[in-house]
C-alpha cells in the first residue's frame, strides 16, 4: 500500500461486502500523508443535489472516493463517467473506487454502466480477499476490535479465552470483517468480567458443534 499511495494512481478496490474496502481506501490517503481532502460519494440515500455538490467541491488535490460504485443510480454513474473522462490528466483529482463483485457480472446484470466499467478497470486494482481466505488475520482483528471498543467506552482492556478465540477464528463470517467487528464490539459491551463472553446466538453455535 505505501508504494501505491506514493504513486498517486487511481485505484479500483474489489472484494466481497464487509471486507474493509473503504478502510483500505482511507488508509491509502493516510499513507500518502493524509493531506488531500477526501470527497466521498456514498450511494446510500444520496440526492442529485448532494451528488452535484460533492462533484463541484472537487479540487485538483482532492481524492474522490466512490464507495459501492454499482449501487449508484445510472444517472449518477453517467455523470461520474463524464467527470472522470473529462478531467483526466496530472492535475485531476485522484479517484478511488470500491466495487463488490465481478465487473463483467455487474455490467451483464445492468448494475454498472459498461462505459464506466471500462474506465475504472484501467485503474490500479486491489483485491481484498474474504476472511475465509485470511483466517490468520482474525486473531489480530479481534484484538484490535477489542482494544478499540474498550478504549472507546473507557473500559479496562478485556481479555479473551483461548477457546473463544479458536471458535471465532474457525467460524464462517459471511459478512466478513464487518460482521466480526460487530460481534466483538457486542461481546465487549455485554461482558461483565475481565474476559469477553460470546453473544447468546454464538453460544448456541458452539453447543451445536459439540
PDB file of C-alpha atoms in Angstrom:
ATOM      1  CA  UNK A   1       0.000   0.000   0.000  1.00  0.00           C
ATOM      2  CA  UNK A   2       2.759   2.588   0.708  1.00  0.00           C
ATOM      3  CA  UNK A   3       4.001   2.221  -2.883  1.00  0.00           C
ATOM      4  CA  UNK A   4       0.511   2.696  -4.298  1.00  0.00           C
ATOM      5  CA  UNK A   5      -0.089   5.692  -2.045  1.00  0.00           C
ATOM      6  CA  UNK A   6       3.112   7.399  -3.117  1.00  0.00           C
ATOM      7  CA  UNK A   7       2.412   6.890  -6.834  1.00  0.00           C
ATOM      8  CA  UNK A   8      -0.986   8.591  -6.578  1.00  0.00           C
ATOM      9  CA  UNK A   9      -2.544   6.275  -9.165  1.00  0.00           C
ATOM     10  CA  UNK A  10      -6.290   5.973  -9.467  1.00  0.00           C
ATOM     11  CA  UNK A  11      -7.343   2.797  -7.658  1.00  0.00           C
ATOM     12  CA  UNK A  12     -10.097   0.195  -8.035  1.00  0.00           C
ATOM     13  CA  UNK A  13     -10.665  -1.841  -4.851  1.00  0.00           C
ATOM     14  CA  UNK A  14     -12.713  -5.023  -5.242  1.00  0.00           C
ATOM     15  CA  UNK A  15     -13.934  -7.634  -2.779  1.00  0.00           C
ATOM     16  CA  UNK A  16     -16.933  -9.147  -1.070  1.00  0.00           C
ATOM     17  CA  UNK A  17     -19.150  -6.909   1.093  1.00  0.00           C
ATOM     18  CA  UNK A  18     -17.705  -6.233   4.532  1.00  0.00           C
ATOM     19  CA  UNK A  19     -14.073  -6.982   3.688  1.00  0.00           C
ATOM     20  CA  UNK A  20     -12.867  -3.474   4.510  1.00  0.00           C
ATOM     21  CA  UNK A  21     -12.559  -1.888   1.061  1.00  0.00           C
ATOM     22  CA  UNK A  22     -13.423   1.614   2.274  1.00  0.00           C
ATOM     23  CA  UNK A  23     -10.992   1.306   5.180  1.00  0.00           C
ATOM     24  CA  UNK A  24      -8.218   0.458   2.724  1.00  0.00           C
ATOM     25  CA  UNK A  25      -9.169   3.434   0.552  1.00  0.00           C
ATOM     26  CA  UNK A  26      -8.804   5.783   3.518  1.00  0.00           C
ATOM     27  CA  UNK A  27      -5.565   4.071   4.525  1.00  0.00           C
ATOM     28  CA  UNK A  28      -4.104   4.856   1.094  1.00  0.00           C
ATOM     29  CA  UNK A  29      -4.746   8.543   1.726  1.00  0.00           C
ATOM     30  CA  UNK A  30      -3.204   8.281   5.189  1.00  0.00           C
ATOM     31  CA  UNK A  31      -0.068   6.613   3.843  1.00  0.00           C
ATOM     32  CA  UNK A  32       0.206   9.363   1.239  1.00  0.00           C
ATOM     33  CA  UNK A  33       0.410  11.906   4.051  1.00  0.00           C
ATOM     34  CA  UNK A  34      -3.286  12.396   4.666  1.00  0.00           C
ATOM     35  CA  UNK A  35      -3.129  15.959   3.302  1.00  0.00           C
ATOM     36  CA  UNK A  36      -5.579  15.505   0.464  1.00  0.00           C
ATOM     37  CA  UNK A  37      -9.220  16.298   1.161  1.00  0.00           C
ATOM     38  CA  UNK A  38     -11.415  13.257   0.653  1.00  0.00           C
ATOM     39  CA  UNK A  39     -14.669  13.897  -1.168  1.00  0.00           C
ATOM     40  CA  UNK A  40     -16.758  10.789  -0.589  1.00  0.00           C
ATOM     41  CA  UNK A  41     -19.745   9.729  -2.656  1.00  0.00           C
ATOM     42  CA  UNK A  42     -21.782   7.021  -0.975  1.00  0.00           C
ATOM     43  CA  UNK A  43     -24.787   5.743  -2.958  1.00  0.00           C
ATOM     44  CA  UNK A  44     -26.996   5.199   0.073  1.00  0.00           C
ATOM     45  CA  UNK A  45     -29.592   7.948   0.139  1.00  0.00           C
ATOM     46  CA  UNK A  46     -27.564  10.430  -1.908  1.00  0.00           C
ATOM     47  CA  UNK A  47     -29.672  13.041  -3.685  1.00  0.00           C
ATOM     48  CA  UNK A  48     -28.963  14.702  -7.020  1.00  0.00           C
ATOM     49  CA  UNK A  49     -28.179  17.924  -5.143  1.00  0.00           C
ATOM     50  CA  UNK A  50     -25.739  16.204  -2.775  1.00  0.00           C
ATOM     51  CA  UNK A  51     -24.077  14.396  -5.671  1.00  0.00           C
ATOM     52  CA  UNK A  52     -23.557  17.572  -7.672  1.00  0.00           C
ATOM     53  CA  UNK A  53     -22.408  19.412  -4.552  1.00  0.00           C
ATOM     54  CA  UNK A  54     -19.761  16.748  -3.943  1.00  0.00           C
ATOM     55  CA  UNK A  55     -18.592  16.902  -7.555  1.00  0.00           C
ATOM     56  CA  UNK A  56     -18.446  20.720  -7.516  1.00  0.00           C
ATOM     57  CA  UNK A  57     -16.301  20.657  -4.360  1.00  0.00           C
ATOM     58  CA  UNK A  58     -13.539  18.646  -6.064  1.00  0.00           C
ATOM     59  CA  UNK A  59     -10.150  20.254  -6.473  1.00  0.00           C
ATOM     60  CA  UNK A  60      -7.084  19.037  -8.307  1.00  0.00           C
ATOM     61  CA  UNK A  61      -5.557  17.997  -4.972  1.00  0.00           C
ATOM     62  CA  UNK A  62      -8.685  16.150  -3.790  1.00  0.00           C
ATOM     63  CA  UNK A  63      -9.313  12.432  -3.561  1.00  0.00           C
ATOM     64  CA  UNK A  64     -12.673  11.346  -4.959  1.00  0.00           C
ATOM     65  CA  UNK A  65     -13.750   8.240  -3.047  1.00  0.00           C
ATOM     66  CA  UNK A  66     -16.738   6.418  -4.556  1.00  0.00           C
ATOM     67  CA  UNK A  67     -17.922   3.529  -2.392  1.00  0.00           C
ATOM     68  CA  UNK A  68     -20.132   0.712  -3.697  1.00  0.00           C
ATOM     69  CA  UNK A  69     -19.991   2.065  -7.244  1.00  0.00           C
ATOM     70  CA  UNK A  70     -22.632  -0.305  -8.746  1.00  0.00           C
ATOM     71  CA  UNK A  71     -25.202   0.960  -6.233  1.00  0.00           C
ATOM     72  CA  UNK A  72     -25.142   4.448  -7.729  1.00  0.00           C
ATOM     73  CA  UNK A  73     -28.076   5.255  -9.992  1.00  0.00           C
ATOM     74  CA  UNK A  74     -27.400   5.095 -13.722  1.00  0.00           C
ATOM     75  CA  UNK A  75     -27.793   8.888 -13.844  1.00  0.00           C
ATOM     76  CA  UNK A  76     -25.054   9.357 -11.246  1.00  0.00           C
ATOM     77  CA  UNK A  77     -22.892   6.702 -12.914  1.00  0.00           C
ATOM     78  CA  UNK A  78     -23.200   8.536 -16.221  1.00  0.00           C
ATOM     79  CA  UNK A  79     -22.326  11.884 -14.626  1.00  0.00           C
ATOM     80  CA  UNK A  80     -19.398  10.288 -12.842  1.00  0.00           C
ATOM     81  CA  UNK A  81     -18.113   8.746 -16.076  1.00  0.00           C
ATOM     82  CA  UNK A  82     -18.293  12.147 -17.779  1.00  0.00           C
ATOM     83  CA  UNK A  83     -16.493  13.779 -14.859  1.00  0.00           C
ATOM     84  CA  UNK A  84     -13.680  11.230 -14.757  1.00  0.00           C
ATOM     85  CA  UNK A  85     -13.037  11.163 -18.514  1.00  0.00           C
ATOM     86  CA  UNK A  86     -13.330  14.937 -18.790  1.00  0.00           C
ATOM     87  CA  UNK A  87     -10.792  15.664 -16.060  1.00  0.00           C
ATOM     88  CA  UNK A  88      -8.069  13.154 -16.888  1.00  0.00           C
ATOM     89  CA  UNK A  89      -4.544  14.437 -16.527  1.00  0.00           C
ATOM     90  CA  UNK A  90      -1.894  15.253 -13.975  1.00  0.00           C
ATOM     91  CA  UNK A  91      -3.988  17.941 -12.284  1.00  0.00           C
ATOM     92  CA  UNK A  92      -7.135  15.849 -11.988  1.00  0.00           C
ATOM     93  CA  UNK A  93      -8.361  14.615  -8.591  1.00  0.00           C
ATOM     94  CA  UNK A  94      -7.238  11.154  -7.598  1.00  0.00           C
ATOM     95  CA  UNK A  95     -10.100   8.634  -7.911  1.00  0.00           C
ATOM     96  CA  UNK A  96     -10.521   5.621  -5.618  1.00  0.00           C
ATOM     97  CA  UNK A  97     -13.483   3.337  -6.299  1.00  0.00           C
ATOM     98  CA  UNK A  98     -14.778   0.335  -4.373  1.00  0.00           C
ATOM     99  CA  UNK A  99     -16.764  -2.422  -6.041  1.00  0.00           C
ATOM    100  CA  UNK A 100     -18.306  -5.589  -4.602  1.00  0.00           C
ATOM    101  CA  UNK A 101     -18.455  -8.292  -7.268  1.00  0.00           C
ATOM    102  CA  UNK A 102     -17.028  -9.093 -10.689  1.00  0.00           C
ATOM    103  CA  UNK A 103     -17.126  -6.203 -13.150  1.00  0.00           C
ATOM    104  CA  UNK A 104     -18.343  -8.334 -16.072  1.00  0.00           C
ATOM    105  CA  UNK A 105     -21.193  -9.748 -13.983  1.00  0.00           C
ATOM    106  CA  UNK A 106     -22.204  -6.279 -12.788  1.00  0.00           C
ATOM    107  CA  UNK A 107     -22.320  -4.968 -16.350  1.00  0.00           C
ATOM    108  CA  UNK A 108     -24.226  -8.036 -17.574  1.00  0.00           C
ATOM    109  CA  UNK A 109     -26.791  -7.692 -14.789  1.00  0.00           C
ATOM    110  CA  UNK A 110     -27.242  -3.993 -15.625  1.00  0.00           C
ATOM    111  CA  UNK A 111     -25.931  -2.751 -12.299  1.00  0.00           C
ATOM    112  CA  UNK A 112     -22.942  -0.966 -13.798  1.00  0.00           C
ATOM    113  CA  UNK A 113     -22.652   1.071 -16.970  1.00  0.00           C
ATOM    114  CA  UNK A 114     -20.240  -0.513 -19.433  1.00  0.00           C
ATOM    115  CA  UNK A 115     -18.544   2.807 -20.276  1.00  0.00           C
ATOM    116  CA  UNK A 116     -17.830   3.460 -16.607  1.00  0.00           C
ATOM    117  CA  UNK A 117     -16.624  -0.106 -16.065  1.00  0.00           C
ATOM    118  CA  UNK A 118     -14.162   0.267 -18.943  1.00  0.00           C
ATOM    119  CA  UNK A 119     -12.764   3.427 -17.350  1.00  0.00           C
ATOM    120  CA  UNK A 120     -12.288   2.113 -13.815  1.00  0.00           C
ATOM    121  CA  UNK A 121     -10.920  -1.252 -14.958  1.00  0.00           C
ATOM    122  CA  UNK A 122      -7.852   0.647 -16.189  1.00  0.00           C
ATOM    123  CA  UNK A 123      -7.095   1.726 -12.615  1.00  0.00           C
ATOM    124  CA  UNK A 124      -4.553   0.037 -10.372  1.00  0.00           C
ATOM    125  CA  UNK A 125      -6.525  -2.868  -8.893  1.00  0.00           C
ATOM    126  CA  UNK A 126      -6.505  -4.163  -5.334  1.00  0.00           C
ATOM    127  CA  UNK A 127      -8.494  -7.286  -4.473  1.00  0.00           C
ATOM    128  CA  UNK A 128      -9.426  -7.618  -0.796  1.00  0.00           C
ATOM    129  CA  UNK A 129      -9.858 -11.334  -0.027  1.00  0.00           C
ATOM    130  CA  UNK A 130     -12.673 -12.547   2.268  1.00  0.00           C
ATOM    131  CA  UNK A 131     -11.887 -13.655   5.810  1.00  0.00           C
ATOM    132  CA  UNK A 132     -12.233 -17.277   4.716  1.00  0.00           C
ATOM    133  CA  UNK A 133      -9.005 -16.801   2.743  1.00  0.00           C
ATOM    134  CA  UNK A 134      -7.114 -14.989   5.502  1.00  0.00           C
ATOM    135  CA  UNK A 135      -8.047 -16.686   8.764  1.00  0.00           C
ATOM    136  CA  UNK A 136      -4.617 -15.845  10.141  1.00  0.00           C
ATOM    137  CA  UNK A 137      -5.735 -12.203  10.330  1.00  0.00           C
ATOM    138  CA  UNK A 138      -8.755 -12.964  12.521  1.00  0.00           C
ATOM    139  CA  UNK A 139      -6.957 -13.064  15.915  1.00  0.00           C
ATOM    140  CA  UNK A 140      -5.235  -9.757  15.073  1.00  0.00           C
ATOM    141  CA  UNK A 141      -8.533  -8.175  14.051  1.00  0.00           C
ATOM    142  CA  UNK A 142     -10.246  -9.431  17.205  1.00  0.00           C
ATOM    143  CA  UNK A 143      -7.517  -7.931  19.368  1.00  0.00           C
ATOM    144  CA  UNK A 144      -7.768  -4.588  17.551  1.00  0.00           C
ATOM    145  CA  UNK A 145     -11.573  -4.503  17.772  1.00  0.00           C
ATOM    146  CA  UNK A 146     -11.473  -5.406  21.490  1.00  0.00           C
ATOM    147  CA  UNK A 147      -8.975  -2.661  22.255  1.00  0.00           C
ATOM    148  CA  UNK A 148     -10.845  -0.020  20.263  1.00  0.00           C
ATOM    149  CA  UNK A 149     -14.174  -0.972  21.856  1.00  0.00           C
ATOM    150  CA  UNK A 150     -12.705  -0.819  25.374  1.00  0.00           C
ATOM    151  CA  UNK A 151     -10.893   2.458  24.793  1.00  0.00           C
ATOM    152  CA  UNK A 152     -13.913   3.975  23.109  1.00  0.00           C
ATOM    153  CA  UNK A 153     -16.084   3.261  26.166  1.00  0.00           C
ATOM    154  CA  UNK A 154     -13.423   3.920  28.832  1.00  0.00           C
ATOM    155  CA  UNK A 155     -13.414   0.261  29.904  1.00  0.00           C
ATOM    156  CA  UNK A 156     -10.424  -1.619  31.223  1.00  0.00           C
ATOM    157  CA  UNK A 157      -8.899  -3.734  28.470  1.00  0.00           C
ATOM    158  CA  UNK A 158     -10.565  -7.150  28.360  1.00  0.00           C
ATOM    159  CA  UNK A 159      -9.019 -10.499  27.528  1.00  0.00           C
ATOM    160  CA  UNK A 160     -10.311 -13.450  25.538  1.00  0.00           C
ATOM    161  CA  UNK A 161     -10.250 -17.135  26.416  1.00  0.00           C
ATOM    162  CA  UNK A 162      -8.205 -19.258  24.007  1.00  0.00           C
ATOM    163  CA  UNK A 163     -11.229 -21.497  23.291  1.00  0.00           C
ATOM    164  CA  UNK A 164     -13.389 -18.486  22.435  1.00  0.00           C
ATOM    165  CA  UNK A 165     -10.636 -17.146  20.198  1.00  0.00           C
ATOM    166  CA  UNK A 166     -10.353 -20.523  18.471  1.00  0.00           C
ATOM    167  CA  UNK A 167     -14.108 -20.656  17.893  1.00  0.00           C
ATOM    168  CA  UNK A 168     -14.197 -17.155  16.408  1.00  0.00           C
ATOM    169  CA  UNK A 169     -11.236 -17.950  14.181  1.00  0.00           C
ATOM    170  CA  UNK A 170     -12.834 -21.134  12.839  1.00  0.00           C
ATOM    171  CA  UNK A 171     -16.308 -19.665  12.413  1.00  0.00           C
ATOM    172  CA  UNK A 172     -17.552 -18.720   8.933  1.00  0.00           C
ATOM    173  CA  UNK A 173     -18.058 -14.962   8.666  1.00  0.00           C
ATOM    174  CA  UNK A 174     -20.494 -14.423   5.819  1.00  0.00           C
ATOM    175  CA  UNK A 175     -20.338 -10.643   6.160  1.00  0.00           C
ATOM    176  CA  UNK A 176     -16.565 -10.740   6.646  1.00  0.00           C
ATOM    177  CA  UNK A 177     -14.754  -8.105   8.741  1.00  0.00           C
ATOM    178  CA  UNK A 178     -17.915  -6.054   9.251  1.00  0.00           C
ATOM    179  CA  UNK A 179     -19.692  -8.976  10.949  1.00  0.00           C
ATOM    180  CA  UNK A 180     -16.658  -9.931  13.038  1.00  0.00           C
ATOM    181  CA  UNK A 181     -16.273  -6.344  14.250  1.00  0.00           C
ATOM    182  CA  UNK A 182     -19.949  -6.127  15.242  1.00  0.00           C
ATOM    183  CA  UNK A 183     -19.766  -9.407  17.184  1.00  0.00           C
ATOM    184  CA  UNK A 184     -16.605  -8.439  19.047  1.00  0.00           C
ATOM    185  CA  UNK A 185     -17.937  -4.998  19.943  1.00  0.00           C
ATOM    186  CA  UNK A 186     -21.180  -6.505  21.203  1.00  0.00           C
ATOM    187  CA  UNK A 187     -19.262  -9.116  23.203  1.00  0.00           C
ATOM    188  CA  UNK A 188     -17.201  -6.378  24.851  1.00  0.00           C
ATOM    189  CA  UNK A 189     -20.278  -4.347  25.768  1.00  0.00           C
ATOM    190  CA  UNK A 190     -22.192  -7.340  27.185  1.00  0.00           C
ATOM    191  CA  UNK A 191     -19.319  -8.921  29.135  1.00  0.00           C
ATOM    192  CA  UNK A 192     -19.268  -8.095  32.829  1.00  0.00           C
ATOM    193  CA  UNK A 193     -15.969  -9.725  33.773  1.00  0.00           C
ATOM    194  CA  UNK A 194     -12.422  -9.295  32.574  1.00  0.00           C
ATOM    195  CA  UNK A 195     -12.927 -11.736  29.686  1.00  0.00           C
ATOM    196  CA  UNK A 196     -15.306 -11.164  26.806  1.00  0.00           C
ATOM    197  CA  UNK A 197     -18.278 -13.504  26.541  1.00  0.00           C
ATOM    198  CA  UNK A 198     -19.878 -14.672  23.323  1.00  0.00           C
ATOM    199  CA  UNK A 199     -23.320 -13.303  22.421  1.00  0.00           C
ATOM    200  CA  UNK A 200     -26.068 -15.837  23.100  1.00  0.00           C
ATOM    201  CA  UNK A 201     -26.622 -16.802  19.447  1.00  0.00           C
ATOM    202  CA  UNK A 202     -22.954 -17.729  19.093  1.00  0.00           C
ATOM    203  CA  UNK A 203     -23.077 -19.731  22.316  1.00  0.00           C
ATOM    204  CA  UNK A 204     -25.816 -21.767  20.649  1.00  0.00           C
ATOM    205  CA  UNK A 205     -23.470 -22.352  17.705  1.00  0.00           C
ATOM    206  CA  UNK A 206     -20.750 -23.705  19.947  1.00  0.00           C
ATOM    207  CA  UNK A 207     -23.275 -26.060  21.574  1.00  0.00           C
ATOM    208  CA  UNK A 208     -24.399 -27.374  18.192  1.00  0.00           C
ATOM    209  CA  UNK A 209     -20.796 -28.080  17.189  1.00  0.00           C
ATOM    210  CA  UNK A 210     -20.073 -30.222  20.261  1.00  0.00           C
TER     211      UNK A 210
END
